[in-house]
Coordinates of C-alpha atoms and ligand atoms in Angstrom, one line a residue:
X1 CA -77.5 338.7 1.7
X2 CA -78.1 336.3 -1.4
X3 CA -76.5 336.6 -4.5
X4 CA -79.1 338.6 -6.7
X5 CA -79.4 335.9 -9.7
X6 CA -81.8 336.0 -12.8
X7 CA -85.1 334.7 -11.9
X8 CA -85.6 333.2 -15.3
X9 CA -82.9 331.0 -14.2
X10 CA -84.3 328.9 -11.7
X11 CA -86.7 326.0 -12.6
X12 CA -88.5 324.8 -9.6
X13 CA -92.2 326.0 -10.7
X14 CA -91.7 324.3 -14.1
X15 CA -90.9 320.9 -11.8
X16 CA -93.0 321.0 -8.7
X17 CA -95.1 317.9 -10.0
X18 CA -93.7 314.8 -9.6
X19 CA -94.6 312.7 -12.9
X20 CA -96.0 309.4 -12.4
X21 CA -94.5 305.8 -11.7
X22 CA -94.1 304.0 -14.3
X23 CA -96.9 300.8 -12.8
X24 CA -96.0 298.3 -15.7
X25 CA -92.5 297.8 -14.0
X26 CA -93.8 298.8 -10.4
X27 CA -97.5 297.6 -9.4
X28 CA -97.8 294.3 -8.6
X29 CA -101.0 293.5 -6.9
X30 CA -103.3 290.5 -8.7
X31 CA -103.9 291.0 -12.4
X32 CA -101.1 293.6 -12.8
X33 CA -98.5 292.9 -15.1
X34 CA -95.7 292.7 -13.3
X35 CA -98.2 291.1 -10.6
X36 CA -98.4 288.5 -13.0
X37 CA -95.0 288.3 -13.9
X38 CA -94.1 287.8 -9.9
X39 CA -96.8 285.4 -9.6
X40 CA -94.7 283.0 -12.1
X41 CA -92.0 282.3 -9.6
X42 CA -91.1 280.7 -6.3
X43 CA -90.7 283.7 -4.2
X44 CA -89.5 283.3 -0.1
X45 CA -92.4 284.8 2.3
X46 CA -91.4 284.4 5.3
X47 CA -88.6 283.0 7.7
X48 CA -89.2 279.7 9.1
X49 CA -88.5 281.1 12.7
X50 CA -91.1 283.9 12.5
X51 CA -94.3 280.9 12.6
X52 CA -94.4 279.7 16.1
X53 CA -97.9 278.3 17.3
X54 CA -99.9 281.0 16.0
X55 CA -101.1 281.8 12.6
X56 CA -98.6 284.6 11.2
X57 CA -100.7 287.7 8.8
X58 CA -98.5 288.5 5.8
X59 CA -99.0 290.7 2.9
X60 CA -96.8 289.6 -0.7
X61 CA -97.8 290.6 -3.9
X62 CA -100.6 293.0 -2.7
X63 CA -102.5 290.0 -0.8
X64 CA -103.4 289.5 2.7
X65 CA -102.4 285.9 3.8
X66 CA -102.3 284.1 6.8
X67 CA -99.2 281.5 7.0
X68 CA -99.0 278.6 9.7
X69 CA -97.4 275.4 10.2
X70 CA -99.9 272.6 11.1
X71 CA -98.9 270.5 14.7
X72 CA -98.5 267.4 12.0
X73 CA -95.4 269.8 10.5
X74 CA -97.2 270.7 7.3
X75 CA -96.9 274.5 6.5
X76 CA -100.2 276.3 5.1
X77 CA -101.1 279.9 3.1
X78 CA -104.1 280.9 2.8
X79 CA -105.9 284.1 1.9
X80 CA -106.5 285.6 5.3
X81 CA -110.2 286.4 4.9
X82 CA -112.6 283.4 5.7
X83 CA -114.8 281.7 3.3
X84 CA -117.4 281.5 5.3
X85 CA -118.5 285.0 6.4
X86 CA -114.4 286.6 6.1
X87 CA -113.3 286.8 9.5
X88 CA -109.6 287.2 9.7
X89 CA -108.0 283.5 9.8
X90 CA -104.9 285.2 12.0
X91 CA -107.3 284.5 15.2
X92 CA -107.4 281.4 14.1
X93 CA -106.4 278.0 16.1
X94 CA -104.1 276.1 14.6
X95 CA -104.4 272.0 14.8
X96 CA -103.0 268.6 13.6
X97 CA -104.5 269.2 10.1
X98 CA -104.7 272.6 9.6
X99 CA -106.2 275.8 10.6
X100 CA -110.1 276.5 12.4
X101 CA -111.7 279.9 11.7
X102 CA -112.2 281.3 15.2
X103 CA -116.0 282.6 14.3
X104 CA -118.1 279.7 13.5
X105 CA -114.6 276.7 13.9
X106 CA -114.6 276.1 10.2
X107 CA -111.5 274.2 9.6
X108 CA -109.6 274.1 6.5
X109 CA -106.4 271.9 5.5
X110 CA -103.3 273.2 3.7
X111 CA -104.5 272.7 0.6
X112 CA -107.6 275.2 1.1
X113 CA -110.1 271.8 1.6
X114 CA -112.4 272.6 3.8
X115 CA -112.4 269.5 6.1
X116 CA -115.5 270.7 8.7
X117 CA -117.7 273.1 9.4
X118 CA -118.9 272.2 12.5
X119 CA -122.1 274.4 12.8
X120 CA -123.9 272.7 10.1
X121 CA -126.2 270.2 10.0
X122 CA -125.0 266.3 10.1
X123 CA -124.7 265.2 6.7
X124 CA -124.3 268.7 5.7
X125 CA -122.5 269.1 2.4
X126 CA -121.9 272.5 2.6
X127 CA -117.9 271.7 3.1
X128 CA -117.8 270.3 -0.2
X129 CA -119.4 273.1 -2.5
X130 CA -116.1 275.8 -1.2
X131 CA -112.7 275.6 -1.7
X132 CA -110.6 278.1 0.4
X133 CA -107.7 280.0 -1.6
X134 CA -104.4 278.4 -0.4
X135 CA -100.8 278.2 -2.4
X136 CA -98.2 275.7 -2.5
X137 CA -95.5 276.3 0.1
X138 CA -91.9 275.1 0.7
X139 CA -89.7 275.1 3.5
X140 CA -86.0 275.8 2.6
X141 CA -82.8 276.2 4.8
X142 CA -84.9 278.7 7.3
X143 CA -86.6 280.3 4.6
X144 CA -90.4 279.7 3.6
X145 CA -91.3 280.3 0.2
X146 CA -94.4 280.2 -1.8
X147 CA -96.1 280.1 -5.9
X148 CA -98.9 282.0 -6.0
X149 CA -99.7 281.6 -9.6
X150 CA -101.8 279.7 -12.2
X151 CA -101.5 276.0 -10.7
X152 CA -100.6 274.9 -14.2
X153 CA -97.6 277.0 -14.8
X154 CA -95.9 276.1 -11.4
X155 CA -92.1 275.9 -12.0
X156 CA -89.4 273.3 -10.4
X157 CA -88.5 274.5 -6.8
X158 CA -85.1 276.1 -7.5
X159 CA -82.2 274.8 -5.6
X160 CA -79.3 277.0 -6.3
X161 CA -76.3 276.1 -6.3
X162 CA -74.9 278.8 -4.0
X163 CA -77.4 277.4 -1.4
X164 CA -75.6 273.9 -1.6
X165 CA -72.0 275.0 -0.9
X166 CA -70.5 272.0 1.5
X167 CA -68.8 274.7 3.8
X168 CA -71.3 277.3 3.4
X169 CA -73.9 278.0 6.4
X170 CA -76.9 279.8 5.3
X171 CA -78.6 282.5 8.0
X172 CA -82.1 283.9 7.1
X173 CA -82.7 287.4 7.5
X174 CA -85.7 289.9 6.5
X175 CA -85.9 293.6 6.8
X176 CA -89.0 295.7 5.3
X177 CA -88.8 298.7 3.0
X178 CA -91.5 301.6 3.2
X179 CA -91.0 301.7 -0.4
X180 CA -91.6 299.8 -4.1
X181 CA -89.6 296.6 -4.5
X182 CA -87.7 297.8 -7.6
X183 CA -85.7 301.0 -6.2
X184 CA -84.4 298.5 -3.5
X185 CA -84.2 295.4 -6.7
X186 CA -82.0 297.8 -8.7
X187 CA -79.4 298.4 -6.0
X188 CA -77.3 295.5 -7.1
X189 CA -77.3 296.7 -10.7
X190 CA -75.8 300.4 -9.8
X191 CA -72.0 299.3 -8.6
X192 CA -71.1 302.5 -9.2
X193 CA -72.9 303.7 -5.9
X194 CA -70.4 301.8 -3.5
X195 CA -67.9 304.1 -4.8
X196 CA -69.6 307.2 -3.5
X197 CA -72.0 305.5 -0.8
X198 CA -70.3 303.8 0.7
X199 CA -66.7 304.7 0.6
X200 CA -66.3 308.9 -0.6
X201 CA -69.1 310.9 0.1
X202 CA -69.8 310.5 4.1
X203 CA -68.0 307.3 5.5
X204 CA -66.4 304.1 4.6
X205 CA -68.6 301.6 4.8
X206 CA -67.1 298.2 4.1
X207 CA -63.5 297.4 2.6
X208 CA -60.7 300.3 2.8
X209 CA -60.4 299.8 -1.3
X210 CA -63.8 300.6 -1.9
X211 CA -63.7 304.1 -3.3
X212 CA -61.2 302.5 -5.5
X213 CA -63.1 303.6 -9.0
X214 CA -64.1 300.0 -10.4
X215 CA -63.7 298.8 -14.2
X216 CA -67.3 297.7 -14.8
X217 CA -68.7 296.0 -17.7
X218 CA -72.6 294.9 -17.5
X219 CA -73.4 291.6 -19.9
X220 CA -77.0 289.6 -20.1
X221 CA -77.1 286.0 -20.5
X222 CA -80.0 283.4 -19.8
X223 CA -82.4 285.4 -17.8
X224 CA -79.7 286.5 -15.7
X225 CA -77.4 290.4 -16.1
X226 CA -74.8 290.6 -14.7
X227 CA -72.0 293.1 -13.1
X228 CA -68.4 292.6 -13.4
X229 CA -66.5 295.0 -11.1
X230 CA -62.6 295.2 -11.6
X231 CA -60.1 296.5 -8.9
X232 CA -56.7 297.5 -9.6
X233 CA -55.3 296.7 -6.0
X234 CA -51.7 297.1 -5.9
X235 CA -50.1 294.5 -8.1
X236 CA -53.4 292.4 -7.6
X237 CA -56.4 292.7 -10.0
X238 CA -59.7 292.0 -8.5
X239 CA -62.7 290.6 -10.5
X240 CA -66.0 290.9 -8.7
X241 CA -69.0 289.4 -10.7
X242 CA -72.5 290.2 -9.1
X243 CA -76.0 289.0 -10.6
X244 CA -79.8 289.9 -10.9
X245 CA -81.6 286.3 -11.6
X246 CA -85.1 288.3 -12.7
X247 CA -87.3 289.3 -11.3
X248 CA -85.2 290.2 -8.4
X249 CA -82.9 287.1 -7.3
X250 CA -79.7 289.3 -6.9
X251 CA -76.5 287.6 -4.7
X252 CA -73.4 289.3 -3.8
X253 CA -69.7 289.1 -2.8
X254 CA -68.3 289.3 0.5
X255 CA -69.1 293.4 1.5
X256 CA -65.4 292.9 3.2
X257 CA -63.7 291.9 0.7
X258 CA -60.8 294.0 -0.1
X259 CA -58.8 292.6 -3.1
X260 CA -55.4 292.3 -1.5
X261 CA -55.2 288.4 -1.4
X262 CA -54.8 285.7 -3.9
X263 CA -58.3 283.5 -3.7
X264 CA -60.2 282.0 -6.6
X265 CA -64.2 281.3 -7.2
X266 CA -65.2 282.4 -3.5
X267 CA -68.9 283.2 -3.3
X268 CA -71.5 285.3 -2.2
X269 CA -72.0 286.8 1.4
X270 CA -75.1 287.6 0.5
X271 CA -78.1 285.8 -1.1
X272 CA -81.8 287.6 -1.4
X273 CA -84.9 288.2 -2.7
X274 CA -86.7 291.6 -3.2
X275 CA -90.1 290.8 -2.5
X276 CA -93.0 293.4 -3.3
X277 CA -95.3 293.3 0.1
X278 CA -97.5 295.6 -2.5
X279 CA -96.8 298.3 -4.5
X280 CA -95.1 300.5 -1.7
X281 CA -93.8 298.2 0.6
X282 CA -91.2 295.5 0.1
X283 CA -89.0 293.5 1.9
X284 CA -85.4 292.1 1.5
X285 CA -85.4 288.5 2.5
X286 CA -82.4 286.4 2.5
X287 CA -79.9 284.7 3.9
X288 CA -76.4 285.7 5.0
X289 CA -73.4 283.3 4.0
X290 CA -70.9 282.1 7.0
X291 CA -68.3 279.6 6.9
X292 CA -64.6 278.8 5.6
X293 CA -66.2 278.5 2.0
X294 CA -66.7 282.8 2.1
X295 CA -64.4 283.4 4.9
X296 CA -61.9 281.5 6.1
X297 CA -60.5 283.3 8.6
X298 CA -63.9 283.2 10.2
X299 CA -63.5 286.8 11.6
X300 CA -65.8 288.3 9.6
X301 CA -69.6 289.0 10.4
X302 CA -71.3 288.1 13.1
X303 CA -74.5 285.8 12.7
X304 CA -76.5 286.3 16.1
X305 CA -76.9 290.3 14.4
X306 CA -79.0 288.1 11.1
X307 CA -82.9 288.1 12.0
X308 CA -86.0 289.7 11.4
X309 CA -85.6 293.4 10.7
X310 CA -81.5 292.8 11.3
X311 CA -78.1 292.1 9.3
X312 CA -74.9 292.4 10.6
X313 CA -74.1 295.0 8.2
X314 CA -74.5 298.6 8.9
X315 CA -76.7 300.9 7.2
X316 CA -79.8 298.7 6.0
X317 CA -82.7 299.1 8.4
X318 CA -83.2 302.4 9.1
X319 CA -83.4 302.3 13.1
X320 CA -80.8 304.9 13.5
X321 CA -81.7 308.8 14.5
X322 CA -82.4 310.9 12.0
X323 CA -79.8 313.0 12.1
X324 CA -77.7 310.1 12.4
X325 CA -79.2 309.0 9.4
X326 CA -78.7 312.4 7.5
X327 CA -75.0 312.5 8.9
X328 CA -74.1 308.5 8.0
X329 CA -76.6 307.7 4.8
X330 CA -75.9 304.3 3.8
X331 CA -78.3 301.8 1.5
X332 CA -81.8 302.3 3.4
X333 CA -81.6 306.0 2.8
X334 CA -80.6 306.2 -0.5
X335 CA -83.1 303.7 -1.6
X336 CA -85.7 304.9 0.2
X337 CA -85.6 308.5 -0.1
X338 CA -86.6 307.8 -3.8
X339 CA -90.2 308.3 -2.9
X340 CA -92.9 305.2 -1.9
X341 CA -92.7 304.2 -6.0
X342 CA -89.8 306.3 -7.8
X343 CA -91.1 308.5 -10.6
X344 CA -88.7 306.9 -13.5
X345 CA -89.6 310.1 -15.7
X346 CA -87.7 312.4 -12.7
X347 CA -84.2 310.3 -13.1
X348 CA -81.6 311.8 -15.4
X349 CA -79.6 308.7 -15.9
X350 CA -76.1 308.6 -17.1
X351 CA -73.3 306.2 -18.4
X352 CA -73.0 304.6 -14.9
X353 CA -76.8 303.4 -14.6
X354 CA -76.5 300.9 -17.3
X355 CA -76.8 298.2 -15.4
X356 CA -80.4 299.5 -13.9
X357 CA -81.3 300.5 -17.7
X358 CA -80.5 296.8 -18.6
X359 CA -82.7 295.5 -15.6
X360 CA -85.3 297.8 -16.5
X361 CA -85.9 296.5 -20.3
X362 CA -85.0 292.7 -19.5
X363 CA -88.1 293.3 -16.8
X364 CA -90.4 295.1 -19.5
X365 CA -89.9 292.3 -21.9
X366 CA -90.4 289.4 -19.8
X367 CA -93.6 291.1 -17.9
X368 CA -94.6 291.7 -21.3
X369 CA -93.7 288.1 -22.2
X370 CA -96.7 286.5 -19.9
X371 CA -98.5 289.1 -20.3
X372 CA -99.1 287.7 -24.2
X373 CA -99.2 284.7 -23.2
X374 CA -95.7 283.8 -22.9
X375 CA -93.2 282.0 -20.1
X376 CA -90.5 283.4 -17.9
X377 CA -87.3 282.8 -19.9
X378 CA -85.6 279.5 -18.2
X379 CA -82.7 279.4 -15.5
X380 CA -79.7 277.7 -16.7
X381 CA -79.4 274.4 -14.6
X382 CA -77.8 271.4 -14.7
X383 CA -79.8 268.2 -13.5
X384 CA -81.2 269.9 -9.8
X385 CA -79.1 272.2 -9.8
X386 CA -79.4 275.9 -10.5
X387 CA -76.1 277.4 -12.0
X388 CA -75.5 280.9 -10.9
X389 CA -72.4 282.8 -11.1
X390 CA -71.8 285.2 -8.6
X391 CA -68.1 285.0 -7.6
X392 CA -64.9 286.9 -6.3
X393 CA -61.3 286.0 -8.0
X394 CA -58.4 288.0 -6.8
X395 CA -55.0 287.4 -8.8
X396 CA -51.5 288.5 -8.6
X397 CA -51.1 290.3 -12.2
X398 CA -49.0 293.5 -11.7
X399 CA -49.3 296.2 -13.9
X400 CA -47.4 295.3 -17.3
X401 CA -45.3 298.1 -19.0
X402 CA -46.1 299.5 -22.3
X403 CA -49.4 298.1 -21.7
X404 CA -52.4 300.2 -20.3
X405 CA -54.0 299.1 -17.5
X406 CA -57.4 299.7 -18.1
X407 CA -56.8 296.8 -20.9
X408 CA -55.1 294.7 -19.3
X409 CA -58.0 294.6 -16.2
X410 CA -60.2 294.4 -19.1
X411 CA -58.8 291.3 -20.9
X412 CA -58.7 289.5 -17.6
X413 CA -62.0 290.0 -16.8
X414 CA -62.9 288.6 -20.2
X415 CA -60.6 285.9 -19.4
X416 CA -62.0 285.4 -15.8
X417 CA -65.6 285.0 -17.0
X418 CA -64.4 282.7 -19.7
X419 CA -62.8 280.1 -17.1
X420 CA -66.6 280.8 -14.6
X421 CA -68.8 280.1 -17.3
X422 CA -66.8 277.0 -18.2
X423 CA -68.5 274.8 -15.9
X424 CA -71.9 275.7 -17.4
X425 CA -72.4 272.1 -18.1
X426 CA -71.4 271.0 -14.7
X427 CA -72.6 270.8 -11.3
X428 CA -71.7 270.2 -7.4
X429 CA -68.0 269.7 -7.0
X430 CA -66.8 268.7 -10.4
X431 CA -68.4 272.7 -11.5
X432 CA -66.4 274.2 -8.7
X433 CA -63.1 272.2 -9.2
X434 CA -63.2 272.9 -13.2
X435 CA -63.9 276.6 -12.5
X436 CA -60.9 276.7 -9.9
X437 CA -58.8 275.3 -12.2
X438 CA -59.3 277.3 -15.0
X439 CA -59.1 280.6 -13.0
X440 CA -55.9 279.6 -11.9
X441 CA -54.5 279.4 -15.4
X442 CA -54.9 282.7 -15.8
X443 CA -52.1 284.1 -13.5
X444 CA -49.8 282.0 -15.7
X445 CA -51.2 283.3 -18.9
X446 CA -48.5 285.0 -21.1
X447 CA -50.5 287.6 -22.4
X448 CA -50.9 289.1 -18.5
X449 CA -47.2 289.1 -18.1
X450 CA -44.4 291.6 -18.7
Ligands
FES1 S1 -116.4 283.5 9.5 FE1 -115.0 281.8 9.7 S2 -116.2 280.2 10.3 FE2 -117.6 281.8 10.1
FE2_2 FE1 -74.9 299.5 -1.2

């Protein structure tokens, strides 16, 4: 029999309600303001591979679309409902030009011109006086991305510099969420949880030193927050920095990486996108680095397992039993057994979510930013090139007597993040060599020996 305890003691009644989302950081569909906020950025829809002959339905930002790729090679998205009487254009023919409406063969080109409609009268004018809705689209290293804001505020395309690397293959993948973008966004801004995730709760996950407790210091710079992650490894200190480019750019290092071995400036394994399908569904979309500039040993990963609704990482896609699931919870499960939209007012955060906090108000201001009228705050980049920072150093600094390790991991962080954002005005190779070389200083630095 059960304990007899107090009922004035238990709480449930006063809690049964679940307060609301917060919708300024979580709604996105048109008009919304985060919608809007979205709206202001190249976002990837779709991988290339998933348009084959036949007009592809998608749903982004709380709008139903049809995406295609013309015969001629030109890639077209338009809102899926005709203009003519709103038949769906996904049983639409695709041709040379563009795509024909299967109802009545009105055809419109990429642009949203409608170029016939083929039941009118000759000389008809009728094509002229309607213009289909239709956004810009680019075709990317197997990843198809799209602006669906005001045509007068449409950024640069941003070529990052991460997607550049010389010995760096890129392999899209995509796997949906039943739940709002943000709970999934936020992951990369709560390190903390690979501690107990992934490494002490249930099973380890990924490297054998991750339930190693992490220094962590959270900083914001240029649009961008970031996550520095320190490992005391042995007599090797280990200096992870992760990023959140808002609104939900987020790249990270190699999920194997283990901080045993000397390397300098390696960088990240993963690159993605959290992109709101509407306000409860989302999707991860991204691409999965291979190649001797993130692993070269080359025995790590495997890229036939990176596709649509796959990653060659465990724990992301929720296809496992149940009860699997319940015995092994890894990323999908925590993130989305928050609820379809996770009720903010519910959380009781601590010292360790500062990182989400941080994300949290950077998003509030910017939203609030175009909401009034306002831009996105700029990416920092250097001619074509967009400078991000995400990076693994791993350096043989033993512990130093007399002094205390926490300090010394903290001073070489400092000192690490010094020598990465010293390339700030560089890009390409020259960036990479200048980082290299002042990361390797530090090992030599006297302040870091005994
Ligand atoms: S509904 Fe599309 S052409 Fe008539
Ligand atoms: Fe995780």
């Amino acid at each position: 029999m059960n304990r007899v305890i107090p009922a004035g003691v238990f709480n449930g009644y006063q809690k049964a309600v679940r307060p609301p989302e917060d919708m300024e950081l979580t709604h996105v569909g048109p008009g919304t303001p985060c919608g809007e906020y979205f709206r202001r950025f190249w976002v990837p829809i779709v991988m290339t591979r998933e348009i084959g002959d036949l007009p592809l339905r998608i749903r982004i930002l709380g709008e139903d679309l049809v995406v295609f790729r013309t015969s001629d090679g030109n890639y077209g998205l338009l809102h899926i409902h005709c203009s003519h009487r709103n038949a769906s254009l996904e049983f639409g023919v695709v041709e040379d030009c563009g795509l024909r409406c299967c109802y009545h063969g009105w055809l419109y080109g990429v642009d949203g011109t409608v170029i016939e409609t083929p039941g009118e009268p000759a000389g008809s004018t009728r094509k002229d006086t309607v213009k289909h809705g239709a956004y810009p689209v680019i075709e990317y290293q197997g990843l198809v991305f799209a602006y669906m804001g005001p045509p007068d505020k449409q950024p640069d395309f941003p070529y990052y510099d991460t997607t550049r690397l010389p010995d760096v293959e890129l392999v899209p993948y995509c796997i949906h969420y039943p739940c709002n973008w943000l709970q999934v966004c936020e992951n990369t801004m709560d390190p903390y949880h690979t501690v107990f995730l992934h490494a002490r709760v249930t099973d380890v996950h990924f490297g054998s030193t991750w339930g190693t407790m992490p220094e962590v210091v959270f900083h914001r710079r240029d649009g961008k927050i970031y996550a520095t992650l320190t490992y005391r490894i042995d007599d090797m200190i280990w200096v992870r920095s992760q990023e959140t480019i808002l609104p939900s750019f987020s790249q990270v290092g190699a999920f194997w990486e283990e901080g045993k071995t000397e390397k300098y400036f390696v960088r990240a394994s993963i690159t993605k996108w959290t992109i709101p399908l509407d306000d409860t569904h989302c999707m991860i979309i991204a691409w999965r680095s291979f190649g001797p500039g993130i692993d070269p040993e080359g025995v790590h990963g495997d890229r036939t397992l990176c596709g649509k609704q796959s990653v060659d990482f465990e724990g992301q896609t929720g296809v496992e039993s149940y009860e699997y699931r319940q015995r092994h919870p890894n990323d999908y499960e925590a993130q989305v057994s928050q609820g379809h939209i996770n009720a903010h007012a519910a959380e009781n955060l601590g010292v360790t979510d500062q990182g989400l906090i941080y994300l949290r108000r950077a998003l509030r201001k910017e939203i609030r930013a175009v909401q009034s009228g306002g831009d996105p705050c700029a990416m920092l980049r250097v001619d074509d090139e967009w400078l991000t920072h995400v990076q693994d150093t791993v350096l043989p600094i033993p512990p130093v007597p007399g002094k205390e390790d926490k300090v010394l991991l903290k001073e070489v962080t400092d000192a690490v993040m010094e020598a990465v954002f010293a390339g700030d005005h560089l890009s390409g190779q020259q960036r990479i060599d200048r980082i290299k070389n002042e990361l390797k200083k530090i090992k030599h630095d006297a302040r870091f020996k005994a």
